Amino acid sequence: MEDGNRVLEIGTGTGYSTGLMCHRLGDELVTSMEVDPEVSGRAGTALGACGYFPELVVGDGLAGQKDSAPYDRVIATCGVMELPHTWLEQTKPGGIVLATLCGWLYSSALARLTVDADSVARGRLLGGQVSFMLARPQLPPALGILPDLESGEERAARIGTDVLDDWTARFVAQLAVPRTQRLSLSGSDGTEHVLIDVEAGAWAALAQHGKEWTVRQGGPVRLWDAVEDHLLRWRADGAPALDRFEVLVTPEAQRINWPKV
Ligand SMILES: C[S@@+](CC[C@H](N)C(=O)[O-])C[C@H]1O[C@@H](n2cnc3c(N)ncnc32)[C@H](O)[C@@H]1O
């Protein structure tokens, strides 16, 4: 952050990070958005008590705040599945967007992206285990009634779900199936590790038998096939760390790739 930067923050919360930016830049250069009116109100009171009066906006931060744009920096302190293009349109060419990219397997990484004159953003993940609550409109749907996990096709699994205990491997798996949620079901036969994409109506249920795993899958897409393919390709590429991953966000799509090491 540099002197004179105009900044948009998404997720005012307590107002703590808003206060730091007011201290650094001057409150006339700070806009902060919060979806929860009560939370925003409390932050406004706390900031006022410190002598800071930034622009506090109540609303869905995914829409940004056009009236005060363009910004030199957009900083999200709630996580997003996909970076909203509005943020890029409201950032000056050469400006920076800092946001945590998440999925519903709950691995996440902070991305630092530079925006060009065409509102395309490029950059890297910063590594580490950074996590924030997801932005409200992007929270996962309720699981509802579970599908019949006895149906579907069964095969030997190439990889077990224990791989998802690793933060980076989970992030890679999540790139393959970002809208998939995970749960465990304990029964008399042991534990079933279930992945479900509610919107797609797809599921995978894995069970461990000694050192081996089996997977049963149902629905229009094979979730665990996609996870295995992605993880095996990442391993074959040398299992690069998250801070090697490259991010590209265009008006059409968000791409996250890793290089071979
Ligand atoms: C981790 S907290 C922010 C922490 C804050 N920066 C601080 O210093 O206290 C995340 C905040 O994002 C807010 N939030 C969630 N979804 C949002 C959205 N779509 N737009 C704006 N704020 C959102 C939550 O209500 C919550 O207050």
Short mmCIF file of C-alpha atoms and ligand atoms in Angstrom, two decimals:
data_model
loop_
_atom_site.label_atom_id
_atom_site.label_comp_id
_atom_site.label_asym_id
_atom_site.label_seq_id
_atom_site.Cartn_x
_atom_site.Cartn_y
_atom_site.Cartn_z
CA MET A 1 0.00 0.00 0.00
CA GLU A 2 1.36 3.41 -0.94
CA ASP A 3 0.57 7.01 0.03
CA GLY A 4 -2.45 8.28 -1.88
CA ASN A 5 -3.86 4.82 -2.67
CA ARG A 6 -7.65 4.60 -2.75
CA VAL A 7 -8.77 1.30 -1.30
CA LEU A 8 -11.93 -0.81 -1.30
CA GLU A 9 -12.23 -3.36 1.50
CA ILE A 10 -14.82 -6.17 1.40
CA GLY A 11 -15.81 -7.40 4.88
CA THR A 12 -15.65 -4.55 7.40
CA GLY A 13 -16.20 -6.95 10.33
CA THR A 14 -15.00 -5.32 13.55
CA GLY A 15 -13.48 -2.45 11.58
CA TYR A 16 -9.98 -3.38 12.75
CA SER A 17 -8.40 -3.73 9.30
CA THR A 18 -10.44 -0.73 8.11
CA GLY A 19 -8.91 1.28 10.97
CA LEU A 20 -5.40 0.21 10.00
CA MET A 21 -6.01 1.38 6.44
CA CYS A 22 -7.46 4.69 7.66
CA HIS A 23 -4.34 5.17 9.80
CA ARG A 24 -2.04 4.37 6.87
CA LEU A 25 -3.85 6.21 4.04
CA GLY A 26 -6.29 8.68 5.61
CA ASP A 27 -9.95 7.83 6.05
CA GLU A 28 -11.01 9.84 2.97
CA LEU A 29 -9.31 7.21 0.80
CA VAL A 30 -10.94 4.17 2.42
CA THR A 31 -14.24 2.50 1.44
CA SER A 32 -15.31 -0.63 3.31
CA MET A 33 -18.32 -2.85 2.57
CA GLU A 34 -20.13 -5.14 5.00
CA VAL A 35 -23.14 -7.30 4.22
CA ASP A 36 -24.45 -7.33 7.80
CA PRO A 37 -25.95 -3.94 8.84
CA GLU A 38 -25.48 -4.54 12.58
CA VAL A 39 -21.85 -5.52 12.14
CA SER A 40 -21.26 -2.45 9.97
CA GLY A 41 -22.95 -0.22 12.55
CA ARG A 42 -20.75 -1.50 15.37
CA ALA A 43 -17.64 -1.05 13.23
CA GLY A 44 -18.71 2.52 12.42
CA THR A 45 -19.08 3.32 16.13
CA ALA A 46 -15.70 1.79 16.96
CA LEU A 47 -13.95 3.57 14.10
CA GLY A 48 -15.59 6.88 15.01
CA ALA A 49 -14.35 6.49 18.60
CA CYS A 50 -10.83 6.29 17.13
CA GLY A 51 -11.42 9.42 15.05
CA TYR A 52 -11.81 7.60 11.70
CA PHE A 53 -14.76 8.21 9.34
CA PRO A 54 -14.22 6.11 6.21
CA GLU A 55 -17.02 5.44 3.73
CA LEU A 56 -18.85 2.42 5.20
CA VAL A 57 -21.27 0.74 2.83
CA VAL A 58 -23.84 -1.87 3.84
CA GLY A 59 -24.36 -4.35 1.04
CA ASP A 60 -23.03 -7.30 -0.88
CA GLY A 61 -19.38 -6.54 -1.45
CA LEU A 62 -19.29 -8.81 -4.49
CA ALA A 63 -20.89 -5.92 -6.39
CA GLY A 64 -18.13 -3.54 -5.30
CA GLN A 65 -18.82 0.17 -4.81
CA LYS A 66 -18.88 1.89 -8.18
CA ASP A 67 -19.45 5.40 -6.89
CA SER A 68 -16.02 5.65 -5.26
CA ALA A 69 -14.14 3.69 -7.96
CA PRO A 70 -11.57 3.39 -9.42
CA TYR A 71 -9.44 1.92 -6.64
CA ASP A 72 -5.70 1.29 -6.40
CA ARG A 73 -6.31 -1.66 -4.11
CA VAL A 74 -9.24 -4.03 -3.52
CA ILE A 75 -8.80 -6.14 -0.39
CA ALA A 76 -11.26 -8.86 0.55
CA THR A 77 -11.32 -10.11 4.13
CA CYS A 78 -13.97 -12.69 3.28
CA GLY A 79 -13.20 -15.58 0.96
CA VAL A 80 -14.54 -15.98 -2.57
CA MET A 81 -15.05 -19.00 -4.83
CA GLU A 82 -14.66 -16.84 -7.91
CA LEU A 83 -13.30 -13.34 -7.98
CA PRO A 84 -16.18 -11.05 -9.05
CA HIS A 85 -15.37 -9.24 -12.24
CA THR A 86 -16.86 -6.03 -10.80
CA TRP A 87 -13.77 -5.76 -8.55
CA LEU A 88 -11.48 -5.84 -11.58
CA GLU A 89 -13.62 -3.28 -13.45
CA GLN A 90 -13.42 -0.98 -10.41
CA THR A 91 -9.61 -1.30 -10.08
CA LYS A 92 -7.25 1.10 -11.88
CA PRO A 93 -4.90 -0.41 -14.48
CA GLY A 94 -1.83 -1.52 -12.48
CA GLY A 95 -3.89 -1.75 -9.30
CA ILE A 96 -3.83 -4.78 -7.04
CA VAL A 97 -6.54 -7.13 -5.82
CA LEU A 98 -5.83 -9.19 -2.71
CA ALA A 99 -8.37 -11.92 -2.00
CA THR A 100 -8.63 -15.39 -0.53
CA LEU A 101 -9.76 -17.98 -3.07
CA CYS A 102 -11.77 -20.80 -1.49
CA GLY A 103 -13.94 -23.77 -2.33
CA TRP A 104 -16.35 -25.92 -0.42
CA LEU A 105 -13.67 -28.42 0.63
CA TYR A 106 -12.36 -25.53 2.76
CA SER A 107 -8.84 -25.17 1.61
CA SER A 108 -8.00 -21.62 0.56
CA ALA A 109 -5.15 -19.40 -0.52
CA LEU A 110 -4.49 -15.69 -0.67
CA ALA A 111 -4.11 -14.38 -4.23
CA ARG A 112 -2.28 -11.15 -5.12
CA LEU A 113 -3.31 -10.09 -8.61
CA THR A 114 -2.43 -7.10 -10.78
CA VAL A 115 -5.20 -5.72 -12.97
CA ASP A 116 -4.47 -4.53 -16.52
CA ALA A 117 -6.21 -1.95 -18.71
CA ASP A 118 -8.62 -4.62 -20.02
CA SER A 119 -9.68 -5.52 -16.45
CA VAL A 120 -7.85 -8.85 -16.66
CA ALA A 121 -6.08 -9.86 -13.44
CA ARG A 122 -2.91 -11.96 -13.24
CA GLY A 123 -0.77 -13.01 -10.33
CA ARG A 124 0.21 -15.71 -7.89
CA LEU A 125 -1.08 -17.38 -4.80
CA LEU A 126 0.95 -16.30 -1.79
CA GLY A 127 1.16 -19.66 0.00
CA GLY A 128 0.56 -20.31 3.69
CA GLN A 129 -2.74 -21.43 5.14
CA VAL A 130 -4.89 -18.32 4.90
CA SER A 131 -8.59 -18.72 5.49
CA PHE A 132 -11.53 -16.36 5.86
CA MET A 133 -15.26 -16.99 6.11
CA LEU A 134 -16.81 -17.27 2.65
CA ALA A 135 -18.66 -14.29 1.19
CA ARG A 136 -22.35 -14.76 1.98
CA PRO A 137 -23.81 -15.34 -1.47
CA GLN A 138 -21.17 -18.01 -2.07
CA LEU A 139 -21.88 -20.19 0.98
CA PRO A 140 -22.57 -23.86 0.15
CA PRO A 141 -26.18 -25.09 -0.11
CA ALA A 142 -27.66 -27.36 2.57
CA LEU A 143 -26.88 -31.02 1.92
CA GLY A 144 -30.55 -31.99 2.25
CA ILE A 145 -31.50 -35.65 1.95
CA LEU A 146 -28.46 -37.72 1.07
CA PRO A 147 -28.51 -39.82 -2.11
CA ASP A 148 -28.65 -43.63 -1.87
CA LEU A 149 -24.97 -44.33 -1.30
CA GLU A 150 -25.48 -48.06 -1.94
CA SER A 151 -26.28 -47.32 -5.59
CA GLY A 152 -23.72 -46.18 -8.15
CA GLU A 153 -20.64 -47.79 -9.63
CA GLU A 154 -17.91 -49.21 -7.42
CA ARG A 155 -14.22 -49.58 -8.25
CA ALA A 156 -10.85 -49.63 -6.52
CA ALA A 157 -9.76 -46.06 -5.76
CA ARG A 158 -6.36 -44.87 -6.96
CA ILE A 159 -6.21 -42.39 -4.05
CA GLY A 160 -8.02 -42.41 -0.68
CA THR A 161 -9.71 -39.43 0.95
CA ASP A 162 -6.93 -39.28 3.57
CA VAL A 163 -5.05 -37.22 0.97
CA LEU A 164 -7.53 -34.40 1.69
CA ASP A 165 -6.03 -33.96 5.16
CA ASP A 166 -3.17 -32.12 3.46
CA TRP A 167 -3.98 -28.43 2.85
CA THR A 168 -2.28 -28.16 -0.57
CA ALA A 169 -3.59 -31.50 -1.87
CA ARG A 170 -7.07 -30.46 -0.73
CA PHE A 171 -6.70 -27.16 -2.60
CA VAL A 172 -5.74 -29.08 -5.75
CA ALA A 173 -8.68 -31.47 -5.32
CA GLN A 174 -10.97 -28.49 -4.84
CA LEU A 175 -9.84 -26.98 -8.13
CA ALA A 176 -11.28 -30.10 -9.78
CA VAL A 177 -14.57 -30.05 -7.84
CA PRO A 178 -14.99 -26.56 -6.32
CA ARG A 179 -18.70 -26.96 -5.55
CA THR A 180 -18.31 -30.28 -3.76
CA GLN A 181 -18.78 -30.70 0.00
CA ARG A 182 -17.32 -33.40 2.21
CA LEU A 183 -18.70 -35.35 5.17
CA SER A 184 -18.02 -38.59 7.05
CA LEU A 185 -20.66 -41.16 8.03
CA SER A 186 -19.86 -43.69 10.74
CA GLY A 187 -21.64 -47.06 10.61
CA SER A 188 -21.15 -50.63 11.82
CA ASP A 189 -19.03 -51.34 8.68
CA GLY A 190 -16.68 -48.43 9.39
CA THR A 191 -16.55 -44.89 8.10
CA GLU A 192 -17.75 -43.73 4.70
CA HIS A 193 -16.09 -40.59 3.36
CA VAL A 194 -18.60 -38.81 1.16
CA LEU A 195 -18.24 -36.04 -1.38
CA ILE A 196 -21.40 -34.40 -2.70
CA ASP A 197 -22.07 -31.74 -5.30
CA VAL A 198 -25.67 -30.86 -4.43
CA GLU A 199 -26.31 -28.69 -7.48
CA ALA A 200 -24.91 -31.24 -9.95
CA GLY A 201 -26.59 -34.15 -8.13
CA ALA A 202 -23.26 -36.04 -8.09
CA TRP A 203 -21.62 -37.95 -5.25
CA ALA A 204 -18.73 -40.24 -4.38
CA ALA A 205 -18.45 -42.46 -1.28
CA LEU A 206 -15.08 -43.89 -0.30
CA ALA A 207 -14.23 -46.58 2.23
CA GLN A 208 -10.91 -47.91 3.43
CA HIS A 209 -10.19 -51.66 3.66
CA GLY A 210 -6.75 -52.05 5.22
CA LYS A 211 -4.39 -50.19 2.88
CA GLU A 212 -6.85 -50.23 -0.03
CA TRP A 213 -9.71 -47.87 -0.81
CA THR A 214 -12.89 -48.37 -2.82
CA VAL A 215 -15.06 -45.67 -4.31
CA ARG A 216 -18.71 -45.75 -5.34
CA GLN A 217 -19.94 -42.87 -7.50
CA GLY A 218 -23.32 -41.70 -8.76
CA GLY A 219 -24.86 -38.79 -10.66
CA PRO A 220 -24.05 -37.11 -13.96
CA VAL A 221 -20.33 -36.52 -13.19
CA ARG A 222 -17.73 -38.74 -11.49
CA LEU A 223 -16.42 -36.50 -8.72
CA TRP A 224 -13.65 -38.79 -7.47
CA ASP A 225 -12.41 -39.50 -11.03
CA ALA A 226 -11.94 -35.74 -11.43
CA VAL A 227 -10.16 -35.41 -8.05
CA GLU A 228 -7.82 -38.34 -8.75
CA ASP A 229 -6.95 -37.09 -12.25
CA HIS A 230 -6.11 -33.64 -10.90
CA LEU A 231 -4.07 -34.92 -7.95
CA LEU A 232 -2.11 -37.41 -10.06
CA ARG A 233 -1.27 -34.70 -12.62
CA TRP A 234 -0.17 -32.34 -9.83
CA ARG A 235 2.05 -35.06 -8.32
CA ALA A 236 3.52 -35.93 -11.76
CA ASP A 237 4.35 -32.21 -12.14
CA GLY A 238 6.43 -32.38 -8.93
CA ALA A 239 3.69 -31.42 -6.44
CA PRO A 240 4.46 -27.67 -6.55
CA ALA A 241 3.67 -25.59 -3.48
CA LEU A 242 0.77 -23.13 -3.53
CA ASP A 243 3.05 -20.11 -3.88
CA ARG A 244 4.00 -21.41 -7.36
CA PHE A 245 0.39 -21.44 -8.57
CA GLU A 246 -0.59 -18.84 -11.17
CA VAL A 247 -3.99 -17.16 -11.34
CA LEU A 248 -5.65 -15.56 -14.35
CA VAL A 249 -9.06 -13.88 -14.11
CA THR A 250 -10.76 -12.66 -17.29
CA PRO A 251 -14.37 -11.48 -17.74
CA GLU A 252 -15.19 -15.05 -18.84
CA ALA A 253 -13.30 -17.29 -16.44
CA GLN A 254 -10.96 -17.78 -13.48
CA ARG A 255 -8.02 -20.12 -14.09
CA ILE A 256 -5.58 -21.42 -11.50
CA ASN A 257 -2.63 -23.40 -12.87
CA TRP A 258 0.56 -24.80 -11.41
CA PRO A 259 3.89 -25.01 -13.24
CA LYS A 260 5.98 -28.21 -13.55
CA VAL A 261 8.86 -28.21 -11.06
C1 LIG B 1 -13.30 -12.25 8.65
S1 LIG B 1 -14.53 -11.05 8.79
C2 LIG B 1 -13.70 -9.54 8.39
C3 LIG B 1 -12.68 -9.11 9.35
C4 LIG B 1 -12.47 -7.62 9.35
N1 LIG B 1 -11.76 -7.15 8.20
C5 LIG B 1 -11.85 -7.17 10.67
O1 LIG B 1 -10.76 -6.62 10.67
O2 LIG B 1 -12.51 -7.41 11.69
C6 LIG B 1 -15.50 -11.24 7.35
C7 LIG B 1 -16.63 -10.26 7.24
O3 LIG B 1 -17.12 -10.33 5.90
C8 LIG B 1 -18.50 -10.09 5.95
N2 LIG B 1 -19.08 -10.55 4.70
C9 LIG B 1 -19.43 -11.81 4.32
N3 LIG B 1 -19.91 -11.81 3.08
C10 LIG B 1 -19.88 -10.53 2.66
C11 LIG B 1 -20.25 -9.89 1.44
N4 LIG B 1 -20.77 -10.57 0.42
N5 LIG B 1 -20.09 -8.54 1.32
C12 LIG B 1 -19.57 -7.83 2.36
N6 LIG B 1 -19.21 -8.39 3.53
C13 LIG B 1 -19.35 -9.71 3.67
C14 LIG B 1 -18.95 -10.85 7.17
O4 LIG B 1 -20.21 -10.41 7.62
C15 LIG B 1 -17.80 -10.56 8.14
O5 LIG B 1 -18.08 -9.43 8.93
#
